[in-house]
CSV table of C-alpha atoms in Angstrom, one decimal:
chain,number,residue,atom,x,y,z
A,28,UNK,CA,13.7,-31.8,36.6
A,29,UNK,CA,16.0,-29.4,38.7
A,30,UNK,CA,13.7,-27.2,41.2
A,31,UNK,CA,14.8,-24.1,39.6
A,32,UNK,CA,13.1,-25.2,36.5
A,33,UNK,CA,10.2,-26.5,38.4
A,34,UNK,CA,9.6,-23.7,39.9
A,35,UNK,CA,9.6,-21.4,36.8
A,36,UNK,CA,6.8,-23.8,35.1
A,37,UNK,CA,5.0,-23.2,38.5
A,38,UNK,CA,5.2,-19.3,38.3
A,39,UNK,CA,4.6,-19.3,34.5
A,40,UNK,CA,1.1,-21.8,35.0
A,41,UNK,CA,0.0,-19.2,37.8
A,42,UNK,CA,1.1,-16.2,36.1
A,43,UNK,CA,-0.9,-17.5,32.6
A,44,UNK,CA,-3.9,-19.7,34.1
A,45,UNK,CA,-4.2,-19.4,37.8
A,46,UNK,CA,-3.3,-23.2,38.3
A,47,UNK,CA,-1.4,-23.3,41.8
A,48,UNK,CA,0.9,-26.2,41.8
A,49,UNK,CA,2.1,-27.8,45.1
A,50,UNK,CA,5.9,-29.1,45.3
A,51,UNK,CA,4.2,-33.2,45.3
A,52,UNK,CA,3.3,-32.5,42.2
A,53,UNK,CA,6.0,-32.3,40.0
A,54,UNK,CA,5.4,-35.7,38.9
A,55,UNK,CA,2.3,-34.1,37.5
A,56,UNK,CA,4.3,-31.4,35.3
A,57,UNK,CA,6.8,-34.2,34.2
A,58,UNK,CA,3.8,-36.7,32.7
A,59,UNK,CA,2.4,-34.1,31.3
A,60,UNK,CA,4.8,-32.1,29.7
A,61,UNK,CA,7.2,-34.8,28.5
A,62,UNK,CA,4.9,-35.1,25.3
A,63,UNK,CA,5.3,-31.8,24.4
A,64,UNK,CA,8.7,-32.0,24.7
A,65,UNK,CA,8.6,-35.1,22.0
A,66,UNK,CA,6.5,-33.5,19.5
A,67,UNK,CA,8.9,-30.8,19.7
A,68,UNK,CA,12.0,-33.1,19.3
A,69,UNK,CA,13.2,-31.7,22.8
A,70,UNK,CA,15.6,-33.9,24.3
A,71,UNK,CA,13.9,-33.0,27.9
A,72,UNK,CA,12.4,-30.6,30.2
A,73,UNK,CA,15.3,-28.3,30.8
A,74,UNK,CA,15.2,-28.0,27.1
A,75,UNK,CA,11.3,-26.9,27.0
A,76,UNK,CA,11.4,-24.4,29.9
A,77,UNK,CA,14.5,-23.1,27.6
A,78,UNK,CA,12.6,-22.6,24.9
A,79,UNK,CA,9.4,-21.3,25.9
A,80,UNK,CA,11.8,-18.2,28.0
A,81,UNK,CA,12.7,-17.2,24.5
A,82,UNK,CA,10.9,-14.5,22.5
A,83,UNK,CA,8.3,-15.5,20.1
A,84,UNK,CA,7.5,-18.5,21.6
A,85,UNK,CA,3.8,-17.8,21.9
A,86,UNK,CA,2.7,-20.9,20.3
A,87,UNK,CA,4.7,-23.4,22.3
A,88,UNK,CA,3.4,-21.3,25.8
A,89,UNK,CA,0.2,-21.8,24.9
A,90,UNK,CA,0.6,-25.8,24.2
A,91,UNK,CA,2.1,-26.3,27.6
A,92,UNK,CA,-0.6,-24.3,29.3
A,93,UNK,CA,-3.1,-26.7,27.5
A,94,UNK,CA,-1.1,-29.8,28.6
A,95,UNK,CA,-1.6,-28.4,32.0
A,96,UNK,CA,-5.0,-27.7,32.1
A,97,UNK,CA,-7.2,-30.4,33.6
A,98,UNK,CA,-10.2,-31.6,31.1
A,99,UNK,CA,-12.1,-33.4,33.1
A,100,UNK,CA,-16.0,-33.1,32.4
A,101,UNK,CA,-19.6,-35.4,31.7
A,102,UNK,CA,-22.7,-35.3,30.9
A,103,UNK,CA,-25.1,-34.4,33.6
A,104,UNK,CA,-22.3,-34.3,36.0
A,105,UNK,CA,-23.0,-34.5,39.8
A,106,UNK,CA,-27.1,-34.3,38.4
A,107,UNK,CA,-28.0,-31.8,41.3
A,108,UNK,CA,-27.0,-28.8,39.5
A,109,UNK,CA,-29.3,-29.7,36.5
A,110,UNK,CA,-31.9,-30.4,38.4
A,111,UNK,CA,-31.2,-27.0,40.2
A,112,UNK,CA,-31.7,-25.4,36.6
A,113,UNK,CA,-34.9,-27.4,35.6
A,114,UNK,CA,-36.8,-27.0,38.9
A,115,UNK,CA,-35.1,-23.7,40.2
A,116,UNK,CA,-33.5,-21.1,38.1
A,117,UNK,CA,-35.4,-21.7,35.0
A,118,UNK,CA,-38.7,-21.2,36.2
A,119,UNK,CA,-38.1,-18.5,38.5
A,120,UNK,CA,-36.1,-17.1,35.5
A,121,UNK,CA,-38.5,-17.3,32.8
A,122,UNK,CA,-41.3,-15.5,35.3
A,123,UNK,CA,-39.1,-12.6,35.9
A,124,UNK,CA,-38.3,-12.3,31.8
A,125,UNK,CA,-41.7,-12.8,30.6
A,126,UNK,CA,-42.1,-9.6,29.2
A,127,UNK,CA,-38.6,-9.8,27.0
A,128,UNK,CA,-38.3,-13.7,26.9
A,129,UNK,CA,-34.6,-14.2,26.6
A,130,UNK,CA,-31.9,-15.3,28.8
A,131,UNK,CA,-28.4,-15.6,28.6
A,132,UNK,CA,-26.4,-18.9,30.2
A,133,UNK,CA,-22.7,-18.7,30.4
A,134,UNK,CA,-20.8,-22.3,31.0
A,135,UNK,CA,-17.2,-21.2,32.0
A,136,UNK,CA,-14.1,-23.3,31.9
A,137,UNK,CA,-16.7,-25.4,29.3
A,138,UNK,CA,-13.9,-27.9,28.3
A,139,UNK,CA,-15.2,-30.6,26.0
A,140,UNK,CA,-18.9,-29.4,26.2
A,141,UNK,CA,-20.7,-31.8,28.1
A,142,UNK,CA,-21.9,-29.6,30.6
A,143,UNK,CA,-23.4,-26.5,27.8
A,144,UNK,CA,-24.7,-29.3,25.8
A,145,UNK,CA,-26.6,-31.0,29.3
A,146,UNK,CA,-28.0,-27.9,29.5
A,147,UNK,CA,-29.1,-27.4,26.0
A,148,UNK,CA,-30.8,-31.1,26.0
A,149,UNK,CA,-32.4,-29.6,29.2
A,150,UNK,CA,-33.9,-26.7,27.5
A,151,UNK,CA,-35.1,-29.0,24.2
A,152,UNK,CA,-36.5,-32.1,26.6
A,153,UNK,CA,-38.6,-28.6,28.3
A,154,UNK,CA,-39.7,-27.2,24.9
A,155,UNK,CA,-43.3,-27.3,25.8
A,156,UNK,CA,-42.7,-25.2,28.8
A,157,UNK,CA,-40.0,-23.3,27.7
A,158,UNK,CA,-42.0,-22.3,24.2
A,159,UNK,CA,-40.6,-19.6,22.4
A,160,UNK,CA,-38.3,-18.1,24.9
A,161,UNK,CA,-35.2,-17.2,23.8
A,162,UNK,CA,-31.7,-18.8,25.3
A,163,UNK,CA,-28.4,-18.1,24.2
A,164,UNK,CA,-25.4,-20.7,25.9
A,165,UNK,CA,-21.8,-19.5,25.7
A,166,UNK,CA,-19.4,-22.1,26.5
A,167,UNK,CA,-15.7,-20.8,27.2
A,168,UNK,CA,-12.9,-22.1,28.3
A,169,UNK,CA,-8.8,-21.9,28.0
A,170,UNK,CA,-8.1,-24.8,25.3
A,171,UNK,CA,-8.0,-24.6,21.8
A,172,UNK,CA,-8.3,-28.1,21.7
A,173,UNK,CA,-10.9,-28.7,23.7
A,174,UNK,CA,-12.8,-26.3,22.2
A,175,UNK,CA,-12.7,-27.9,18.6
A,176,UNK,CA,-13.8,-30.8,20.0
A,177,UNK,CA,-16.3,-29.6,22.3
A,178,UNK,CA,-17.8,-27.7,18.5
A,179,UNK,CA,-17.3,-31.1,17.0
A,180,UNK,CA,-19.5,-32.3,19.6
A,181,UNK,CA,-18.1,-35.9,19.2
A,182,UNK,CA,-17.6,-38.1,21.8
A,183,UNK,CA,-16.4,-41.8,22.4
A,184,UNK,CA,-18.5,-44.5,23.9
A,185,UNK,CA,-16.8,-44.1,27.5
A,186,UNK,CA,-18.0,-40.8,26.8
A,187,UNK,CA,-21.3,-40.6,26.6
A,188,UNK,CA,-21.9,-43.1,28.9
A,189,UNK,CA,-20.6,-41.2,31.8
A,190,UNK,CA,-24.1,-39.5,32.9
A,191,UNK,CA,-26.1,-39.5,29.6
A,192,UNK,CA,-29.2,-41.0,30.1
A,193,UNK,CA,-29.9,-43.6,27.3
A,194,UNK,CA,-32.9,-41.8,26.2
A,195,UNK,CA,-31.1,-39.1,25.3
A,196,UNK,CA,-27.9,-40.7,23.8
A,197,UNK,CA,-30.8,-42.5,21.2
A,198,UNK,CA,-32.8,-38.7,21.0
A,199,UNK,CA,-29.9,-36.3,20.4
A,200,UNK,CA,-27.1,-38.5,19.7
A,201,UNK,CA,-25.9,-40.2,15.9
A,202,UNK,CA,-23.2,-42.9,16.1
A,203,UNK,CA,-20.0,-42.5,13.4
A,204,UNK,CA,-18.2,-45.6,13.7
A,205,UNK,CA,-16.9,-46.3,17.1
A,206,UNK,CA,-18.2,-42.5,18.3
A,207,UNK,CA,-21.3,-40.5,18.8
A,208,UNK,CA,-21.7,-36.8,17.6
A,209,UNK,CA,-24.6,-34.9,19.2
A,210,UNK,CA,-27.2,-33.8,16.7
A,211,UNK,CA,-26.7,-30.5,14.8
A,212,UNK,CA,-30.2,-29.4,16.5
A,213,UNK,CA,-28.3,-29.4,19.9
A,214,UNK,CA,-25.0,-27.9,18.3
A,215,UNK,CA,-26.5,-24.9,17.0
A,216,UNK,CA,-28.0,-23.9,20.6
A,217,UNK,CA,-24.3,-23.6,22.1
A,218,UNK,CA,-22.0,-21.5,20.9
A,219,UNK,CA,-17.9,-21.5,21.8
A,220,UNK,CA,-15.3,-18.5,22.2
A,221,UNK,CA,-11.6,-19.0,24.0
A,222,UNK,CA,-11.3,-17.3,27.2
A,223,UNK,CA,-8.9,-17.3,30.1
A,224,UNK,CA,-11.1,-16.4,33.0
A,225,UNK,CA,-7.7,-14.3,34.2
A,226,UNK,CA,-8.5,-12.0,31.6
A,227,UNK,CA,-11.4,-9.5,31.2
A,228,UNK,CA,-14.3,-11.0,30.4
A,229,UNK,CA,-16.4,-7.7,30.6
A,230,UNK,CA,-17.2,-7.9,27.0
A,231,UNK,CA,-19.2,-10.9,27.1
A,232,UNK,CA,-22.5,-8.8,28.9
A,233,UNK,CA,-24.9,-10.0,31.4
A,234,UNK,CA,-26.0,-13.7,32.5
A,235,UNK,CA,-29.0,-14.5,33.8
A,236,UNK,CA,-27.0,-17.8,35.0
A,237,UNK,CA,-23.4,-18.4,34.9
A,238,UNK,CA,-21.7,-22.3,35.6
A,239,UNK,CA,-18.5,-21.7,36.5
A,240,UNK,CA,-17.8,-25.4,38.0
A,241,UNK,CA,-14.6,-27.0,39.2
A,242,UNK,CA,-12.4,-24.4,38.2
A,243,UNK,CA,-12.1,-22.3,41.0
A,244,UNK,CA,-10.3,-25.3,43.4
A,245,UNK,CA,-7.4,-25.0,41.0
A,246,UNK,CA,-7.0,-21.5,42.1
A,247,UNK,CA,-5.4,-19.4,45.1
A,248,UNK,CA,-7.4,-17.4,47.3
A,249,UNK,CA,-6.8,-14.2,45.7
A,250,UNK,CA,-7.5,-15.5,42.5
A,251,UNK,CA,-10.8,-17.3,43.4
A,252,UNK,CA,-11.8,-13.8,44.8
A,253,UNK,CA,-10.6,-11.6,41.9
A,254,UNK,CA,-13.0,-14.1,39.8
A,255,UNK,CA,-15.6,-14.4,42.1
A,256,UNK,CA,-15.8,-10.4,41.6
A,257,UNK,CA,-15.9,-9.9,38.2
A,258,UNK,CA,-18.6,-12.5,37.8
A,259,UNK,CA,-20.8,-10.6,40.2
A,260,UNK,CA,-20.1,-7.1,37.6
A,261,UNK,CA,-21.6,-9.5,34.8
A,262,UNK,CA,-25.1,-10.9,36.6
A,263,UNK,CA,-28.2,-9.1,37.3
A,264,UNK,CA,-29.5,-9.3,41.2
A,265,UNK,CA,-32.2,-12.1,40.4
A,266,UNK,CA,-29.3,-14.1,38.4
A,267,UNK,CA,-27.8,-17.4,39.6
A,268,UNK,CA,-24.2,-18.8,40.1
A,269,UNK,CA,-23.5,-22.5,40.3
A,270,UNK,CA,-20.6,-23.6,41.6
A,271,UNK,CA,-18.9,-27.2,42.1
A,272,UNK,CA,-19.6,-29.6,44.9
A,273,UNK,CA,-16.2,-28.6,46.7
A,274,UNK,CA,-16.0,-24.9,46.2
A,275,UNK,CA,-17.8,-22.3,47.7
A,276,UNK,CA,-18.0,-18.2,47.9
A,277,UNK,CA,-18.1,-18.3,51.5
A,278,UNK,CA,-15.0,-16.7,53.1
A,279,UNK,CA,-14.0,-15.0,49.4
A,280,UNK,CA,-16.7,-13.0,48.8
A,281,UNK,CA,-20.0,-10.8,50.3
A,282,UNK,CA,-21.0,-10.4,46.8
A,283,UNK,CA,-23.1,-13.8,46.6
A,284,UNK,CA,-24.8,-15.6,49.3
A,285,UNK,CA,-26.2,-19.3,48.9
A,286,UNK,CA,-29.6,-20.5,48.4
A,287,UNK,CA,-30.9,-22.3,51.0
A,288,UNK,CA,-30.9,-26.2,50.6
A,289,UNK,CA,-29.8,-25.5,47.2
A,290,UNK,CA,-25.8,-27.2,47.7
A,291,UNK,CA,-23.8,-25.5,45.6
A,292,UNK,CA,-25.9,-22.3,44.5
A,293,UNK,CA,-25.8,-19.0,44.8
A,294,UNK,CA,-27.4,-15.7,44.0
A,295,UNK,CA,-25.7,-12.1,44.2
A,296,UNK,CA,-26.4,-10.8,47.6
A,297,UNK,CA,-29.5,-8.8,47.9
A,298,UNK,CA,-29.2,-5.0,49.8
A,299,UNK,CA,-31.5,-4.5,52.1
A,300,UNK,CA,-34.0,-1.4,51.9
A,301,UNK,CA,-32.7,0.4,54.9
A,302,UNK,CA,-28.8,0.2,53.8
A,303,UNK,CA,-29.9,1.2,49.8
A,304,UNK,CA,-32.3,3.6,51.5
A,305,UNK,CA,-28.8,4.7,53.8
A,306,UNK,CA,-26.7,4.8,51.1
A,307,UNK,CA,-28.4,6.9,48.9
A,308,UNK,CA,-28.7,9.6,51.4
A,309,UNK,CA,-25.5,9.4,52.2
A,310,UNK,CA,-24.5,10.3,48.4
A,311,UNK,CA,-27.1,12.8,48.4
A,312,UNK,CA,-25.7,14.7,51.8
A,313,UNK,CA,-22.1,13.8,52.2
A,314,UNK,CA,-22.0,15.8,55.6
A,315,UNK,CA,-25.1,14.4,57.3
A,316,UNK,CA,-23.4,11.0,56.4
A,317,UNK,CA,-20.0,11.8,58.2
A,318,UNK,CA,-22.1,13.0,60.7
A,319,UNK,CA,-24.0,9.8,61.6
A,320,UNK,CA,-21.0,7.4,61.0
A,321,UNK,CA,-20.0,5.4,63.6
């Protein structure tokens, strides 16, 4: 692949998914992208960037974009974050919404559905607890196919043995042959929509917790803070943001702060009283605000 081509798949993957590319990793783009080119009897990559510059080539953008997009996910993966939700967030959680009992849980960037269906195993192994609260899951990510097979909820025998305990595989879990489908009880609490986390997702409402795990690494810095924002827009103050082992909001954002001892959680920054307190005088008298700024 010449580098002018390179760097067009580069600018396109930013420009359509946020994925930030590095010049080493070309090999990367050519692995991936040479079976598109095959099922598309293209005789090589020249010939796919060629064809996805032309018009009405929709279809084919979005295939390369899914070839590009890492898929990597299982059950109960990295276990602290889960235990976060069953010892931390969910109790907390259900206290404050006693008087409604609901609570919305967003997984983004959801890929096959391990981690929204961890979650939902959470909730059913909790039942007693939990009783008749209500929880709705969304899982979203940027795949079509991962999606179908995330709704599918099958999985292979590698699969669900990467993190699911064995009580649970035996609970929740029917084998099909040489795979496993999760049980239509545990389908039915998830449910799946497409969404590139680029895009506007104002339209999905509030979350009382939002997983937004191991995306945000493949991202640049204005990126990661441009998403970092609009998640804060969609959470209430008490909510809760969980975040992979090797990203962080410190640095991109004053919108969340961590929990303490909590690795890899975080909570939309509370106001104090005396800056709310500040603040709404200053709306209130403009002038006596100018005055007594610094």
């Amino acid at each position: 692949m010449i580098t002018t081509e390179f760097d067009f798949l580069r600018d396109f993957l930013k420009q359509r998914s946020g994925l930030v590319l590095s010049n080493e990793k070309q090999y990367l783009v050519e692995s991936r992208l040479i079976p598109v080119t095959r099922r598309h009897n293209l005789a090589s990559l020249s010939a796919l960037v060629q064809a996805i510059r032309k018009p009405g080539s929709t279809a084919l953008q979005e295939e390369v974009v899914e070839a590009m997009t890492t898929n990597e996910s299982f059950f109960f993966r990295d276990k602290t974050p889960f235990d976060h939700f069953k010892g931390l967030m969910l109790p907390n959680l259900m206290e404050a919404r006693a008087s409604r009992r609901k609570m919305r849980i967003w997984c983004a960037a959801a890929s096959t559905g391990q981690e929204p269906y961890s979650l939902a195993m959470v909730l059913k192994e909790m039942r007693a607890k939990v009783g008749s609260f209500g929880f709705e899951i969304l899982g979203t990510d940027i795949s079509n196919e991962v999606l179908d097979k995330a709704k599918a909820g099958t999985y292979s025998q590698f699969e669900v043995q990467r993190g699911l305990p064995i009580q649970m595989l035996v609970k929740y879990f029917a084998q099909e042959g040489e795979l496993w489908q999760i049980s239509s009880e545990i389908r039915s609490m998830v449910q799946w929509r497409k969404l590139n986390l680029l895009q506007s997702f104002s339209q999905l409402g509030e979350f009382d917790i939002i997983f937004c795990r191991n995306v945000l690494i493949y991202f640049d810095q204005e990126t990661k803070k441009d998403v970092l924002h609009r998640i804060a827009k969609q959470m209430p103050k008490d909510g809760y943001l969980v975040l992979g082992a090797a990203e962080t909001v410190v640095g991109l954002t004053d919108a969340f702060e961590p929990v303490p001892e909590h690795r890899g959680l975080y909570r939309p920054k509370q106001q104090s009283a005396d800056a709310a307190t500040v603040r709404k005088l200053g709306s209130a008298f403009p002038k006596l605000s100018a005055l007594t700024s610094p």
